[in-house]
């Protein structure tokens, strides 16, 4: 799966046994792909000795989409997320 | 992981005992260990990052190359070694503008552009900074003494993968005649992390 910059995506909700680099506070959230960062091994698989390389994307989230009414105004958070963590919204 | 209540952390105590055990058994030598630590940590400091930004402030073509492809631009400055350091796989420099202020964090651990800034400060690794700067960045920046206008977007960069970020602060006014050394002296580690602005030159009005 590839995602062009500007694509609206939603992060998956997951709680895997082992390891992940999808922070809990952005799981299940809606954001916008900003850029591709390159191709890197997926840590969720690497932790078990596997090798699954994927594109990592920078995804920008509006603070209100992460924190609701408690968000500060005019703030965003960018996180670098492996393609496995994302689906087109 | 840092301890926020003073005194050595459990990790520091464990590391110290492990080192002592290895030295006692003749598996490592203290002076060689010190040399490795010096090479990877002590010898690195924010001067490299400040020099990169000073160059970008004074060389528009370099600034564009740096923002487009920091990995290549840094090699021009003889900083290619940055990419063989630790787990760093890629660098990206993010530019503050009149409408956007950037700040970096690693909420998962303490990823940091160590190759260009040296080891991270304790607060950067603290649970408090990591948890709060994504939730209430303006409040956190305010505690660092940085008040931002409401119309400036605060953009937090969570270093969750293999890219390491460094902030390019705004060039202060009144520095048009400054050379690279004078400019670099205005750029603190905190400005390169995004919790401060570049210093105003001494004697500047306002």
mmCIF file of N, CA, C and O in Angstrom, chain B residues 55-146:
data_model
loop_
_atom_site.group_PDB
_atom_site.id
_atom_site.type_symbol
_atom_site.label_atom_id
_atom_site.label_comp_id
_atom_site.label_asym_id
_atom_site.label_seq_id
_atom_site.Cartn_x
_atom_site.Cartn_y
_atom_site.Cartn_z
ATOM 1 N N UNK B 55 24.993 28.357 8.510
ATOM 2 C CA UNK B 55 25.271 28.274 7.071
ATOM 3 C C UNK B 55 23.982 28.456 6.247
ATOM 4 O O UNK B 55 23.959 29.186 5.256
ATOM 5 N N UNK B 56 22.912 27.797 6.704
ATOM 6 C CA UNK B 56 21.642 27.882 5.974
ATOM 7 C C UNK B 56 21.076 29.304 6.011
ATOM 8 O O UNK B 56 20.449 29.747 5.046
ATOM 9 N N UNK B 57 21.294 30.005 7.114
ATOM 10 C CA UNK B 57 20.804 31.389 7.216
ATOM 11 C C UNK B 57 21.499 32.303 6.205
ATOM 12 O O UNK B 57 20.945 33.325 5.799
ATOM 13 N N UNK B 58 22.736 31.958 5.856
ATOM 14 C CA UNK B 58 23.534 32.872 5.035
ATOM 15 C C UNK B 58 23.651 32.412 3.586
ATOM 16 O O UNK B 58 24.234 33.117 2.760
ATOM 17 N N UNK B 59 23.149 31.218 3.290
ATOM 18 C CA UNK B 59 23.338 30.650 1.948
ATOM 19 C C UNK B 59 22.002 30.046 1.520
ATOM 20 O O UNK B 59 21.650 28.931 1.921
ATOM 21 N N UNK B 60 21.261 30.801 0.722
ATOM 22 C CA UNK B 60 19.902 30.402 0.360
ATOM 23 C C UNK B 60 19.867 29.067 -0.379
ATOM 24 O O UNK B 60 18.992 28.228 -0.133
ATOM 25 N N UNK B 61 20.830 28.868 -1.270
ATOM 26 C CA UNK B 61 20.839 27.609 -2.024
ATOM 27 C C UNK B 61 21.093 26.428 -1.082
ATOM 28 O O UNK B 61 20.458 25.370 -1.201
ATOM 29 N N UNK B 62 22.007 26.613 -0.131
ATOM 30 C CA UNK B 62 22.257 25.549 0.849
ATOM 31 C C UNK B 62 21.026 25.315 1.714
ATOM 32 O O UNK B 62 20.678 24.172 2.023
ATOM 33 N N UNK B 63 20.345 26.405 2.114
ATOM 34 C CA UNK B 63 19.135 26.257 2.931
ATOM 35 C C UNK B 63 18.113 25.375 2.234
ATOM 36 O O UNK B 63 17.530 24.475 2.841
ATOM 37 N N UNK B 64 17.929 25.612 0.925
ATOM 38 C CA UNK B 64 16.947 24.801 0.183
ATOM 39 C C UNK B 64 17.385 23.340 0.108
ATOM 40 O O UNK B 64 16.578 22.429 0.283
ATOM 41 N N UNK B 65 18.677 23.123 -0.136
ATOM 42 C CA UNK B 65 19.171 21.735 -0.198
ATOM 43 C C UNK B 65 19.022 21.058 1.160
ATOM 44 O O UNK B 65 18.664 19.887 1.253
ATOM 45 N N UNK B 66 19.287 21.798 2.213
ATOM 46 C CA UNK B 66 19.206 21.235 3.567
ATOM 47 C C UNK B 66 17.772 20.818 3.882
ATOM 48 O O UNK B 66 17.538 19.746 4.447
ATOM 49 N N UNK B 67 16.812 21.645 3.534
ATOM 50 C CA UNK B 67 15.414 21.333 3.836
ATOM 51 C C UNK B 67 14.903 20.203 2.947
ATOM 52 O O UNK B 67 14.081 19.393 3.371
ATOM 53 N N UNK B 68 15.408 20.145 1.697
ATOM 54 C CA UNK B 68 14.949 19.114 0.762
ATOM 55 C C UNK B 68 15.571 17.761 1.062
ATOM 56 O O UNK B 68 14.914 16.725 0.959
ATOM 57 N N UNK B 69 16.854 17.752 1.395
ATOM 58 C CA UNK B 69 17.592 16.496 1.540
ATOM 59 C C UNK B 69 18.773 16.736 2.475
ATOM 60 O O UNK B 69 19.901 16.957 2.045
ATOM 61 N N UNK B 70 18.480 16.701 3.772
ATOM 62 C CA UNK B 70 19.509 17.026 4.763
ATOM 63 C C UNK B 70 20.689 16.057 4.684
ATOM 64 O O UNK B 70 21.838 16.441 4.895
ATOM 65 N N UNK B 71 20.417 14.787 4.377
ATOM 66 C CA UNK B 71 21.496 13.802 4.333
ATOM 67 C C UNK B 71 22.597 14.231 3.377
ATOM 68 O O UNK B 71 23.784 14.169 3.690
ATOM 69 N N UNK B 72 22.198 14.691 2.189
ATOM 70 C CA UNK B 72 23.172 15.111 1.184
ATOM 71 C C UNK B 72 23.801 16.450 1.552
ATOM 72 O O UNK B 72 25.015 16.635 1.443
ATOM 73 N N UNK B 73 22.975 17.385 2.006
ATOM 74 C CA UNK B 73 23.486 18.717 2.336
ATOM 75 C C UNK B 73 24.515 18.658 3.460
ATOM 76 O O UNK B 73 25.517 19.373 3.433
ATOM 77 N N UNK B 74 24.287 17.793 4.444
ATOM 78 C CA UNK B 74 25.220 17.712 5.569
ATOM 79 C C UNK B 74 26.577 17.161 5.128
ATOM 80 O O UNK B 74 27.611 17.529 5.681
ATOM 81 N N UNK B 75 26.568 16.312 4.128
ATOM 82 C CA UNK B 75 27.841 15.786 3.629
ATOM 83 C C UNK B 75 28.686 16.898 3.026
ATOM 84 O O UNK B 75 29.917 16.843 3.083
ATOM 85 N N UNK B 76 28.026 17.919 2.470
ATOM 86 C CA UNK B 76 28.771 19.061 1.926
ATOM 87 C C UNK B 76 29.590 19.746 3.013
ATOM 88 O O UNK B 76 30.621 20.350 2.732
ATOM 89 N N UNK B 77 29.089 19.689 4.253
ATOM 90 C CA UNK B 77 29.774 20.354 5.362
ATOM 91 C C UNK B 77 30.726 19.405 6.089
ATOM 92 O O UNK B 77 31.189 19.702 7.182
ATOM 93 N N UNK B 78 30.979 18.253 5.492
ATOM 94 C CA UNK B 78 31.880 17.294 6.135
ATOM 95 C C UNK B 78 31.239 16.583 7.300
ATOM 96 O O UNK B 78 31.923 16.074 8.188
ATOM 97 N N UNK B 79 29.916 16.565 7.325
ATOM 98 C CA UNK B 79 29.203 15.917 8.434
ATOM 99 C C UNK B 79 28.594 14.590 8.002
ATOM 100 O O UNK B 79 27.611 14.136 8.579
ATOM 101 N N UNK B 80 29.183 13.978 6.993
ATOM 102 C CA UNK B 80 28.651 12.707 6.525
ATOM 103 C C UNK B 80 28.694 11.621 7.575
ATOM 104 O O UNK B 80 27.878 10.706 7.564
ATOM 105 N N UNK B 81 29.626 11.755 8.542
ATOM 106 C CA UNK B 81 29.730 10.762 9.607
ATOM 107 C C UNK B 81 28.459 10.679 10.426
ATOM 108 O O UNK B 81 28.212 9.701 11.117
ATOM 109 N N UNK B 82 27.637 11.708 10.332
ATOM 110 C CA UNK B 82 26.421 11.730 11.141
ATOM 111 C C UNK B 82 25.547 10.512 10.867
ATOM 112 O O UNK B 82 24.799 10.076 11.721
ATOM 113 N N UNK B 83 25.684 9.954 9.673
ATOM 114 C CA UNK B 83 24.743 8.894 9.287
ATOM 115 C C UNK B 83 25.210 7.503 9.662
ATOM 116 O O UNK B 83 24.480 6.548 9.521
ATOM 117 N N UNK B 84 26.420 7.427 10.137
ATOM 118 C CA UNK B 84 26.892 6.130 10.604
ATOM 119 C C UNK B 84 26.828 6.042 12.118
ATOM 120 O O UNK B 84 27.385 5.147 12.727
ATOM 121 N N UNK B 85 26.148 7.000 12.697
ATOM 122 C CA UNK B 85 26.170 7.131 14.143
ATOM 123 C C UNK B 85 24.916 6.524 14.749
ATOM 124 O O UNK B 85 23.815 6.817 14.334
ATOM 125 N N UNK B 86 25.106 5.685 15.739
ATOM 126 C CA UNK B 86 23.988 5.055 16.443
ATOM 127 C C UNK B 86 22.988 4.484 15.441
ATOM 128 O O UNK B 86 23.343 3.905 14.443
ATOM 129 N N UNK B 87 21.711 4.667 15.730
ATOM 130 C CA UNK B 87 20.701 4.075 14.852
ATOM 131 C C UNK B 87 20.175 5.076 13.845
ATOM 132 O O UNK B 87 19.185 4.832 13.181
ATOM 133 N N UNK B 88 20.848 6.217 13.745
ATOM 134 C CA UNK B 88 20.330 7.251 12.855
ATOM 135 C C UNK B 88 20.338 6.769 11.420
ATOM 136 O O UNK B 88 21.338 6.335 10.901
ATOM 137 N N UNK B 89 19.202 6.891 10.787
ATOM 138 C CA UNK B 89 19.085 6.437 9.410
ATOM 139 C C UNK B 89 18.862 7.602 8.467
ATOM 140 O O UNK B 89 19.142 7.537 7.308
ATOM 141 N N UNK B 90 18.328 8.669 8.963
ATOM 142 C CA UNK B 90 17.956 9.760 8.094
ATOM 143 C C UNK B 90 17.823 11.017 8.935
ATOM 144 O O UNK B 90 17.383 10.955 10.079
ATOM 145 N N UNK B 91 18.218 12.122 8.345
ATOM 146 C CA UNK B 91 18.047 13.402 9.018
ATOM 147 C C UNK B 91 17.026 14.243 8.281
ATOM 148 O O UNK B 91 16.942 14.201 7.053
ATOM 149 N N UNK B 92 16.264 15.024 9.024
ATOM 150 C CA UNK B 92 15.422 16.039 8.396
ATOM 151 C C UNK B 92 15.485 17.301 9.240
ATOM 152 O O UNK B 92 15.360 17.255 10.470
ATOM 153 N N UNK B 93 15.700 18.411 8.558
ATOM 154 C CA UNK B 93 15.693 19.709 9.224
ATOM 155 C C UNK B 93 14.361 20.372 8.930
ATOM 156 O O UNK B 93 13.919 20.410 7.772
ATOM 157 N N UNK B 94 13.701 20.853 9.978
ATOM 158 C CA UNK B 94 12.396 21.490 9.822
ATOM 159 C C UNK B 94 12.529 22.954 10.207
ATOM 160 O O UNK B 94 13.141 23.301 11.210
ATOM 161 N N UNK B 95 11.958 23.792 9.387
ATOM 162 C CA UNK B 95 12.214 25.223 9.453
ATOM 163 C C UNK B 95 11.075 25.962 10.148
ATOM 164 O O UNK B 95 9.913 25.842 9.743
ATOM 165 N N UNK B 96 11.413 26.745 11.162
ATOM 166 C CA UNK B 96 10.417 27.658 11.716
ATOM 167 C C UNK B 96 10.150 28.777 10.714
ATOM 168 O O UNK B 96 11.061 29.224 10.017
ATOM 169 N N UNK B 97 8.906 29.206 10.662
ATOM 170 C CA UNK B 97 8.527 30.306 9.769
ATOM 171 C C UNK B 97 7.735 31.330 10.580
ATOM 172 O O UNK B 97 7.507 31.152 11.783
ATOM 173 N N UNK B 98 7.286 32.369 9.890
ATOM 174 C CA UNK B 98 6.482 33.392 10.566
ATOM 175 C C UNK B 98 5.161 32.810 11.060
ATOM 176 O O UNK B 98 4.535 33.366 11.962
ATOM 177 N N UNK B 99 4.743 31.675 10.506
ATOM 178 C CA UNK B 99 3.432 31.130 10.855
ATOM 179 C C UNK B 99 3.488 29.758 11.532
ATOM 180 O O UNK B 99 2.457 29.274 11.993
ATOM 181 N N UNK B 100 4.662 29.133 11.577
ATOM 182 C CA UNK B 100 4.774 27.793 12.162
ATOM 183 C C UNK B 100 6.004 27.699 13.056
ATOM 184 O O UNK B 100 7.105 28.082 12.658
ATOM 185 N N UNK B 101 5.791 27.180 14.274
ATOM 186 C CA UNK B 101 6.911 26.887 15.170
ATOM 187 C C UNK B 101 6.983 25.380 15.396
ATOM 188 O O UNK B 101 5.980 24.750 15.708
ATOM 189 N N UNK B 102 8.169 24.816 15.243
ATOM 190 C CA UNK B 102 8.360 23.367 15.364
ATOM 191 C C UNK B 102 9.081 22.997 16.655
ATOM 192 O O UNK B 102 9.947 23.740 17.126
ATOM 193 N N UNK B 103 8.741 21.839 17.183
ATOM 194 C CA UNK B 103 9.427 21.325 18.374
ATOM 195 C C UNK B 103 9.486 19.808 18.258
ATOM 196 O O UNK B 103 8.579 19.180 17.719
ATOM 197 N N UNK B 104 10.592 19.204 18.719
ATOM 198 C CA UNK B 104 10.771 17.759 18.555
ATOM 199 C C UNK B 104 10.638 17.032 19.895
ATOM 200 O O UNK B 104 10.873 17.590 20.964
ATOM 201 N N UNK B 105 10.276 15.756 19.786
ATOM 202 C CA UNK B 105 10.124 14.879 20.949
ATOM 203 C C UNK B 105 10.233 13.446 20.451
ATOM 204 O O UNK B 105 10.147 13.192 19.235
ATOM 205 N N UNK B 106 10.451 12.533 21.367
ATOM 206 C CA UNK B 106 10.264 11.108 21.076
ATOM 207 C C UNK B 106 9.395 10.562 22.193
ATOM 208 O O UNK B 106 9.867 10.380 23.309
ATOM 209 N N UNK B 107 8.117 10.335 21.900
ATOM 210 C CA UNK B 107 7.221 9.867 22.965
ATOM 211 C C UNK B 107 7.470 8.404 23.314
ATOM 212 O O UNK B 107 7.116 7.966 24.402
ATOM 213 N N UNK B 108 8.077 7.639 22.394
ATOM 214 C CA UNK B 108 8.278 6.209 22.634
ATOM 215 C C UNK B 108 9.530 5.944 23.473
ATOM 216 O O UNK B 108 9.561 4.991 24.242
ATOM 217 N N UNK B 109 10.574 6.751 23.266
ATOM 218 C CA UNK B 109 11.787 6.567 24.075
ATOM 219 C C UNK B 109 12.478 7.920 24.193
ATOM 220 O O UNK B 109 11.968 8.801 24.869
ATOM 221 N N UNK B 110 13.630 8.109 23.552
ATOM 222 C CA UNK B 110 14.295 9.410 23.648
ATOM 223 C C UNK B 110 15.108 9.687 22.392
ATOM 224 O O UNK B 110 16.186 10.267 22.462
ATOM 225 N N UNK B 111 14.615 9.277 21.225
ATOM 226 C CA UNK B 111 15.313 9.518 19.962
ATOM 227 C C UNK B 111 15.575 11.017 19.799
ATOM 228 O O UNK B 111 14.715 11.842 20.095
ATOM 229 N N UNK B 112 16.758 11.325 19.270
ATOM 230 C CA UNK B 112 17.271 12.699 19.328
ATOM 231 C C UNK B 112 18.370 12.808 18.287
ATOM 232 O O UNK B 112 19.068 11.822 18.026
ATOM 233 N N UNK B 113 18.560 13.976 17.681
ATOM 234 C CA UNK B 113 19.636 14.113 16.680
ATOM 235 C C UNK B 113 21.008 14.225 17.335
ATOM 236 O O UNK B 113 21.685 15.246 17.213
ATOM 237 N N UNK B 114 21.406 13.168 18.039
ATOM 238 C CA UNK B 114 22.626 13.193 18.846
ATOM 239 C C UNK B 114 23.868 13.523 18.022
ATOM 240 O O UNK B 114 24.771 14.203 18.506
ATOM 241 N N UNK B 115 23.913 13.071 16.786
ATOM 242 C CA UNK B 115 25.106 13.297 15.975
ATOM 243 C C UNK B 115 25.372 14.787 15.790
ATOM 244 O O UNK B 115 26.529 15.199 15.684
ATOM 245 N N UNK B 116 24.334 15.585 15.751
ATOM 246 C CA UNK B 116 24.513 17.030 15.533
ATOM 247 C C UNK B 116 24.359 17.852 16.809
ATOM 248 O O UNK B 116 24.762 19.005 16.847
ATOM 249 N N UNK B 117 23.774 17.284 17.834
ATOM 250 C CA UNK B 117 23.512 18.059 19.054
ATOM 251 C C UNK B 117 24.193 17.494 20.293
ATOM 252 O O UNK B 117 24.113 18.103 21.356
ATOM 253 N N UNK B 118 24.818 16.348 20.182
ATOM 254 C CA UNK B 118 25.339 15.704 21.381
ATOM 255 C C UNK B 118 24.232 14.975 22.114
ATOM 256 O O UNK B 118 23.104 14.881 21.623
ATOM 257 N N UNK B 119 24.534 14.446 23.304
ATOM 258 C CA UNK B 119 23.522 13.681 24.037
ATOM 259 C C UNK B 119 22.357 14.571 24.469
ATOM 260 O O UNK B 119 22.544 15.755 24.720
ATOM 261 N N UNK B 120 21.148 13.997 24.537
ATOM 262 C CA UNK B 120 19.983 14.803 24.895
ATOM 263 C C UNK B 120 20.020 15.229 26.364
ATOM 264 O O UNK B 120 20.538 14.509 27.212
ATOM 265 N N UNK B 121 19.442 16.388 26.658
ATOM 266 C CA UNK B 121 19.348 16.811 28.060
ATOM 267 C C UNK B 121 18.367 15.925 28.822
ATOM 268 O O UNK B 121 17.502 15.275 28.221
ATOM 269 N N UNK B 122 18.493 15.927 30.144
ATOM 270 C CA UNK B 122 17.643 15.074 30.967
ATOM 271 C C UNK B 122 16.169 15.336 30.764
ATOM 272 O O UNK B 122 15.368 14.397 30.695
ATOM 273 N N UNK B 123 15.791 16.603 30.643
ATOM 274 C CA UNK B 123 14.358 16.906 30.514
ATOM 275 C C UNK B 123 13.774 16.324 29.229
ATOM 276 O O UNK B 123 12.603 15.971 29.177
ATOM 277 N N UNK B 124 14.611 16.236 28.168
ATOM 278 C CA UNK B 124 14.108 15.693 26.898
ATOM 279 C C UNK B 124 13.703 14.226 27.065
ATOM 280 O O UNK B 124 12.803 13.734 26.394
ATOM 281 N N UNK B 125 14.400 13.532 27.968
ATOM 282 C CA UNK B 125 14.129 12.105 28.183
ATOM 283 C C UNK B 125 13.078 11.874 29.267
ATOM 284 O O UNK B 125 12.683 10.740 29.503
ATOM 285 N N UNK B 126 12.660 12.932 29.938
ATOM 286 C CA UNK B 126 11.754 12.753 31.083
ATOM 287 C C UNK B 126 10.357 12.327 30.611
ATOM 288 O O UNK B 126 9.893 12.710 29.531
ATOM 289 N N UNK B 127 9.700 11.554 31.462
ATOM 290 C CA UNK B 127 8.321 11.154 31.159
ATOM 291 C C UNK B 127 7.436 12.384 30.993
ATOM 292 O O UNK B 127 6.547 12.422 30.135
ATOM 293 N N UNK B 128 7.696 13.386 31.806
ATOM 294 C CA UNK B 128 6.844 14.568 31.806
ATOM 295 C C UNK B 128 6.895 15.299 30.463
ATOM 296 O O UNK B 128 5.855 15.607 29.869
ATOM 297 N N UNK B 129 8.106 15.580 29.960
ATOM 298 C CA UNK B 129 8.220 16.277 28.667
ATOM 299 C C UNK B 129 7.594 15.448 27.558
ATOM 300 O O UNK B 129 6.837 15.959 26.723
ATOM 301 N N UNK B 130 7.908 14.159 27.540
ATOM 302 C CA UNK B 130 7.447 13.295 26.442
ATOM 303 C C UNK B 130 5.921 13.199 26.425
ATOM 304 O O UNK B 130 5.305 13.149 25.361
ATOM 305 N N UNK B 131 5.326 13.148 27.590
ATOM 306 C CA UNK B 131 3.864 13.022 27.638
ATOM 307 C C UNK B 131 3.174 14.355 27.366
ATOM 308 O O UNK B 131 2.141 14.405 26.691
ATOM 309 N N UNK B 132 3.756 15.426 27.876
ATOM 310 C CA UNK B 132 3.035 16.704 27.854
ATOM 311 C C UNK B 132 3.214 17.490 26.563
ATOM 312 O O UNK B 132 2.313 18.220 26.166
ATOM 313 N N UNK B 133 4.379 17.388 25.905
ATOM 314 C CA UNK B 133 4.611 18.301 24.783
ATOM 315 C C UNK B 133 3.702 17.979 23.602
ATOM 316 O O UNK B 133 3.394 18.859 22.801
ATOM 317 N N UNK B 134 3.233 16.744 23.490
ATOM 318 C CA UNK B 134 2.276 16.436 22.421
ATOM 319 C C UNK B 134 0.852 16.847 22.806
ATOM 320 O O UNK B 134 0.018 17.105 21.943
ATOM 321 N N UNK B 135 0.578 16.895 24.101
ATOM 322 C CA UNK B 135 -0.777 17.219 24.577
ATOM 323 C C UNK B 135 -0.974 18.717 24.748
ATOM 324 O O UNK B 135 -2.015 19.264 24.389
ATOM 325 N N UNK B 136 0.000 19.384 25.318
ATOM 326 C CA UNK B 136 -0.137 20.822 25.604
ATOM 327 C C UNK B 136 1.182 21.533 25.297
ATOM 328 O O UNK B 136 1.850 22.055 26.195
ATOM 329 N N UNK B 137 1.544 21.565 23.988
ATOM 330 C CA UNK B 137 2.854 22.129 23.627
ATOM 331 C C UNK B 137 3.000 23.598 24.013
ATOM 332 O O UNK B 137 4.076 24.010 24.448
ATOM 333 N N UNK B 138 1.938 24.382 23.899
ATOM 334 C CA UNK B 138 2.085 25.805 24.254
ATOM 335 C C UNK B 138 2.378 25.978 25.736
ATOM 336 O O UNK B 138 3.175 26.841 26.126
ATOM 337 N N UNK B 139 1.730 25.161 26.553
ATOM 338 C CA UNK B 139 1.987 25.249 27.988
ATOM 339 C C UNK B 139 3.426 24.847 28.296
ATOM 340 O O UNK B 139 4.111 25.493 29.096
ATOM 341 N N UNK B 140 3.910 23.775 27.646
ATOM 342 C CA UNK B 140 5.283 23.318 27.889
ATOM 343 C C UNK B 140 6.282 24.374 27.412
ATOM 344 O O UNK B 140 7.238 24.722 28.125
ATOM 345 N N UNK B 141 6.063 24.915 26.222
ATOM 346 C CA UNK B 141 6.980 25.943 25.709
ATOM 347 C C UNK B 141 6.964 27.167 26.615
ATOM 348 O O UNK B 141 8.002 27.799 26.842
ATOM 349 N N UNK B 142 5.795 27.484 27.168
ATOM 350 C CA UNK B 142 5.697 28.603 28.091
ATOM 351 C C UNK B 142 6.566 28.394 29.317
ATOM 352 O O UNK B 142 7.181 29.330 29.841
ATOM 353 N N UNK B 143 6.657 27.144 29.777
ATOM 354 C CA UNK B 143 7.501 26.845 30.935
ATOM 355 C C UNK B 143 8.983 26.986 30.600
ATOM 356 O O UNK B 143 9.809 27.183 31.487
ATOM 357 N N UNK B 144 9.318 26.870 29.308
ATOM 358 C CA UNK B 144 10.694 27.136 28.875
ATOM 359 C C UNK B 144 10.914 28.637 28.639
ATOM 360 O O UNK B 144 11.996 29.040 28.227
ATOM 361 N N UNK B 145 9.873 29.443 28.837
ATOM 362 C CA UNK B 145 9.998 30.877 28.631
ATOM 363 C C UNK B 145 9.695 31.312 27.219
ATOM 364 O O UNK B 145 10.030 32.432 26.829
ATOM 365 N N UNK B 146 9.080 30.443 26.446
ATOM 366 C CA UNK B 146 8.779 30.758 25.045
ATOM 367 C C UNK B 146 7.270 30.939 24.887
ATOM 368 O O UNK B 146 6.507 29.971 24.959
#
